[in-house]
PDB file of C-alpha atoms in Angstrom:
ATOM      1  CA  MET A 180       9.879   0.043 -48.574  1.00  0.00           C
ATOM      2  CA  ARG A 181       9.703  -3.689 -49.943  1.00  0.00           C
ATOM      3  CA  ARG A 182      11.769  -6.093 -48.867  1.00  0.00           C
ATOM      4  CA  PRO A 183      13.041  -8.535 -51.356  1.00  0.00           C
ATOM      5  CA  ALA A 184      11.911 -11.642 -51.758  1.00  0.00           C
ATOM      6  CA  PRO A 185      13.548 -14.503 -50.568  1.00  0.00           C
ATOM      7  CA  PRO A 186      16.153 -16.711 -53.110  1.00  0.00           C
ATOM      8  CA  ARG A 187      14.544 -19.481 -55.599  1.00  0.00           C
ATOM      9  CA  ASP A 188      15.911 -22.158 -56.662  1.00  0.00           C
ATOM     10  CA  ILE A 189      13.812 -21.717 -59.626  1.00  0.00           C
ATOM     11  CA  PRO A 190      14.867 -19.301 -61.784  1.00  0.00           C
ATOM     12  CA  PRO A 191      12.868 -16.509 -63.401  1.00  0.00           C
ATOM     13  CA  PRO A 192      10.916 -17.330 -66.700  1.00  0.00           C
ATOM     14  CA  LEU A 193      12.944 -15.903 -68.981  1.00  0.00           C
ATOM     15  CA  GLU A 194      16.311 -17.408 -67.362  1.00  0.00           C
ATOM     16  CA  LEU A 195      14.461 -21.118 -67.408  1.00  0.00           C
ATOM     17  CA  GLU A 196      13.675 -20.342 -71.449  1.00  0.00           C
ATOM     18  CA  CYS A 197      17.616 -19.851 -71.616  1.00  0.00           C
ATOM     19  CA  LEU A 198      18.052 -23.051 -69.915  1.00  0.00           C
ATOM     20  CA  LYS A 199      15.787 -25.232 -71.985  1.00  0.00           C
ATOM     21  CA  ALA A 200      17.815 -23.828 -75.139  1.00  0.00           C
ATOM     22  CA  LEU A 201      20.848 -25.061 -73.860  1.00  0.00           C
ATOM     23  CA  TRP A 202      19.506 -28.154 -72.459  1.00  0.00           C
ATOM     24  CA  GLY A 203      18.745 -29.113 -75.791  1.00  0.00           C
ATOM     25  CA  LEU A 204      21.921 -27.269 -77.433  1.00  0.00           C
ATOM     26  CA  GLY A 205      23.971 -29.013 -75.004  1.00  0.00           C
ATOM     27  CA  GLU A 206      25.927 -25.644 -75.381  1.00  0.00           C
ATOM     28  CA  GLY A 207      25.819 -22.764 -77.118  1.00  0.00           C
ATOM     29  CA  THR A 208      26.515 -18.515 -77.803  1.00  0.00           C
ATOM     30  CA  VAL A 209      24.279 -16.065 -77.102  1.00  0.00           C
ATOM     31  CA  ARG A 210      23.339 -15.895 -80.254  1.00  0.00           C
ATOM     32  CA  ASP A 211      22.318 -20.012 -80.571  1.00  0.00           C
ATOM     33  CA  VAL A 212      20.476 -19.283 -77.588  1.00  0.00           C
ATOM     34  CA  ARG A 213      18.390 -16.311 -79.568  1.00  0.00           C
ATOM     35  CA  GLU A 214      17.717 -18.516 -82.214  1.00  0.00           C
ATOM     36  CA  VAL A 215      16.010 -21.240 -80.465  1.00  0.00           C
ATOM     37  CA  LEU A 216      13.806 -18.078 -78.434  1.00  0.00           C
ATOM     38  CA  VAL A 217      13.255 -15.824 -81.025  1.00  0.00           C
ATOM     39  CA  GLY A 218      10.708 -19.186 -82.288  1.00  0.00           C
ATOM     40  CA  ASN A 219       8.803 -18.029 -79.191  1.00  0.00           C
ATOM     41  CA  LYS A 220       9.706 -14.197 -78.244  1.00  0.00           C
ATOM     42  CA  ASN A 221      11.143 -11.678 -80.185  1.00  0.00           C
ATOM     43  CA  LEU A 222      14.158 -10.723 -78.188  1.00  0.00           C
ATOM     44  CA  ALA A 223      16.974  -8.856 -78.458  1.00  0.00           C
ATOM     45  CA  TYR A 224      20.590 -10.014 -78.505  1.00  0.00           C
ATOM     46  CA  THR A 225      21.428  -7.686 -75.113  1.00  0.00           C
ATOM     47  CA  THR A 226      18.773  -9.287 -73.130  1.00  0.00           C
ATOM     48  CA  VAL A 227      19.823 -13.207 -74.417  1.00  0.00           C
ATOM     49  CA  MET A 228      23.243 -11.775 -73.057  1.00  0.00           C
ATOM     50  CA  THR A 229      21.833 -10.503 -69.780  1.00  0.00           C
ATOM     51  CA  VAL A 230      20.066 -13.435 -69.049  1.00  0.00           C
ATOM     52  CA  LEU A 231      22.885 -15.618 -69.843  1.00  0.00           C
ATOM     53  CA  ASP A 232      24.925 -13.160 -67.602  1.00  0.00           C
ATOM     54  CA  ARG A 233      22.782 -13.285 -64.678  1.00  0.00           C
ATOM     55  CA  LEU A 234      22.776 -17.256 -64.829  1.00  0.00           C
ATOM     56  CA  GLU A 235      26.311 -17.542 -64.880  1.00  0.00           C
ATOM     57  CA  LYS A 236      26.461 -15.249 -61.842  1.00  0.00           C
ATOM     58  CA  ARG A 237      24.068 -17.030 -59.860  1.00  0.00           C
ATOM     59  CA  GLY A 238      25.635 -20.770 -61.121  1.00  0.00           C
ATOM     60  CA  GLY A 239      23.074 -21.805 -63.373  1.00  0.00           C
ATOM     61  CA  VAL A 240      25.808 -22.147 -66.442  1.00  0.00           C
ATOM     62  CA  THR A 241      29.272 -21.685 -66.847  1.00  0.00           C
ATOM     63  CA  ARG A 242      31.059 -20.086 -69.752  1.00  0.00           C
ATOM     64  CA  LYS A 243      33.975 -20.075 -71.700  1.00  0.00           C
ATOM     65  CA  LYS A 244      35.678 -17.535 -74.248  1.00  0.00           C
ATOM     66  CA  GLN A 245      36.041 -18.378 -77.735  1.00  0.00           C
ATOM     67  CA  GLY A 246      37.362 -15.795 -79.620  1.00  0.00           C
ATOM     68  CA  ARG A 247      35.211 -12.602 -79.157  1.00  0.00           C
ATOM     69  CA  SER A 248      32.104 -14.546 -77.913  1.00  0.00           C
ATOM     70  CA  PHE A 249      30.881 -16.812 -74.579  1.00  0.00           C
ATOM     71  CA  THR A 250      30.116 -20.359 -75.203  1.00  0.00           C
ATOM     72  CA  TYR A 251      27.655 -21.346 -72.198  1.00  0.00           C
ATOM     73  CA  VAL A 252      27.212 -24.672 -71.048  1.00  0.00           C
ATOM     74  CA  PRO A 253      24.547 -25.645 -68.614  1.00  0.00           C
ATOM     75  CA  LYS A 254      25.621 -26.422 -65.346  1.00  0.00           C
ATOM     76  CA  VAL A 255      22.299 -26.928 -63.673  1.00  0.00           C
ATOM     77  CA  SER A 256      19.905 -30.048 -65.042  1.00  0.00           C
ATOM     78  CA  GLN A 257      16.415 -30.366 -66.009  1.00  0.00           C
ATOM     79  CA  ASP A 258      16.272 -33.250 -63.238  1.00  0.00           C
ATOM     80  CA  ALA A 259      17.298 -30.855 -60.819  1.00  0.00           C
ATOM     81  CA  LEU A 260      15.306 -27.724 -61.519  1.00  0.00           C
ATOM     82  CA  ARG A 261      12.523 -30.324 -62.100  1.00  0.00           C
ATOM     83  CA  ARG A 262      12.819 -31.539 -58.633  1.00  0.00           C
ATOM     84  CA  PHE A 263      13.096 -28.478 -57.089  1.00  0.00           C
ATOM     85  CA  ALA A 264       9.830 -26.889 -58.710  1.00  0.00           C
ATOM     86  CA  VAL A 265       8.044 -30.050 -57.552  1.00  0.00           C
ATOM     87  CA  LYS A 266       9.665 -29.437 -53.892  1.00  0.00           C
ATOM     88  CA  GLU A 267       8.541 -25.785 -54.366  1.00  0.00           C
ATOM     89  CA  LEU A 268       4.662 -26.600 -55.140  1.00  0.00           C
ATOM     90  CA  VAL A 269       4.461 -29.283 -52.291  1.00  0.00           C
ATOM     91  CA  ASP A 270       5.956 -26.781 -50.005  1.00  0.00           C
ATOM     92  CA  GLY A 271       3.871 -24.209 -50.655  1.00  0.00           C
ATOM     93  CA  PHE A 272       0.400 -25.810 -51.412  1.00  0.00           C
ATOM     94  CA  PHE A 273       0.436 -29.041 -50.255  1.00  0.00           C
ATOM     95  CA  GLY A 274       2.034 -28.569 -46.664  1.00  0.00           C
ATOM     96  CA  GLY A 275       5.322 -30.627 -47.584  1.00  0.00           C
ATOM     97  CA  SER A 276       3.078 -33.465 -47.963  1.00  0.00           C
ATOM     98  CA  GLU A 277       3.551 -35.408 -51.213  1.00  0.00           C
ATOM     99  CA  GLU A 278       1.169 -37.618 -50.171  1.00  0.00           C
ATOM    100  CA  GLU A 279      -1.213 -34.554 -50.215  1.00  0.00           C
ATOM    101  CA  LEU A 280       0.044 -33.632 -54.335  1.00  0.00           C
ATOM    102  CA  LEU A 281      -0.691 -37.443 -55.385  1.00  0.00           C
ATOM    103  CA  ARG A 282      -4.365 -37.368 -53.254  1.00  0.00           C
ATOM    104  CA  TYR A 283      -5.058 -34.201 -55.248  1.00  0.00           C
ATOM    105  CA  LEU A 284      -3.883 -35.213 -58.613  1.00  0.00           C
ATOM    106  CA  ARG A 285      -6.327 -38.765 -57.865  1.00  0.00           C
ATOM    107  CA  THR A 286      -9.149 -36.974 -57.306  1.00  0.00           C
ATOM    108  CA  ARG A 287      -9.624 -33.056 -58.969  1.00  0.00           C
ATOM    109  CA  ASP A 288     -11.977 -33.215 -61.410  1.00  0.00           C
ATOM    110  CA  VAL A 289     -10.170 -29.924 -63.225  1.00  0.00           C
ATOM    111  CA  PRO A 290     -10.214 -30.424 -66.740  1.00  0.00           C
ATOM    112  CA  THR A 291      -6.042 -30.993 -67.878  1.00  0.00           C
ATOM    113  CA  ARG A 292      -6.423 -28.532 -70.293  1.00  0.00           C
ATOM    114  CA  ALA A 293      -4.991 -24.969 -69.891  1.00  0.00           C
ATOM    115  CA  ILE A 294      -7.039 -22.936 -67.285  1.00  0.00           C
ATOM    116  CA  ASP A 295      -8.088 -19.442 -69.247  1.00  0.00           C
ATOM    117  CA  GLY A 296      -9.540 -16.287 -67.428  1.00  0.00           C
ATOM    118  CA  GLY A 297     -13.384 -17.959 -66.904  1.00  0.00           C
ATOM    119  CA  ALA A 298     -12.224 -21.459 -66.437  1.00  0.00           C
ATOM    120  CA  MET A 299      -9.949 -20.820 -63.934  1.00  0.00           C
ATOM    121  CA  ASP A 300     -12.570 -18.764 -61.659  1.00  0.00           C
ATOM    122  CA  ALA A 301     -15.271 -22.101 -62.245  1.00  0.00           C
ATOM    123  CA  ALA A 302     -12.234 -24.460 -61.018  1.00  0.00           C
ATOM    124  CA  LEU A 303     -11.553 -21.991 -57.976  1.00  0.00           C
ATOM    125  CA  LEU A 304     -15.624 -22.403 -56.953  1.00  0.00           C
TER     126      LEU A 304
END
């Protein structure tokens, strides 16, 4: 049986998308967040509601009851999540050394455009 992955400071992609929507809105209901996300993904109302509920349970957002719905407010800042993401990147790929990351960024010769399947194979060789 698989062991559960250790908890991460960085939320999974869909939770992160919901947080990005809330950062832009300041606060919002499930409907508000879904409207922002619909441009990128066609998500059901209940999916967005579940994701926001998970974020609330994990401490990423707070919610307050307003009438028949909840209004969600981001509790974690975009800057804080960026710091966690960079730390995870540095720890995972550069042995905890920020200097190694900077050295890599200065000396790499991989184009900065998005790496797709074939280009990624060539970049790794």
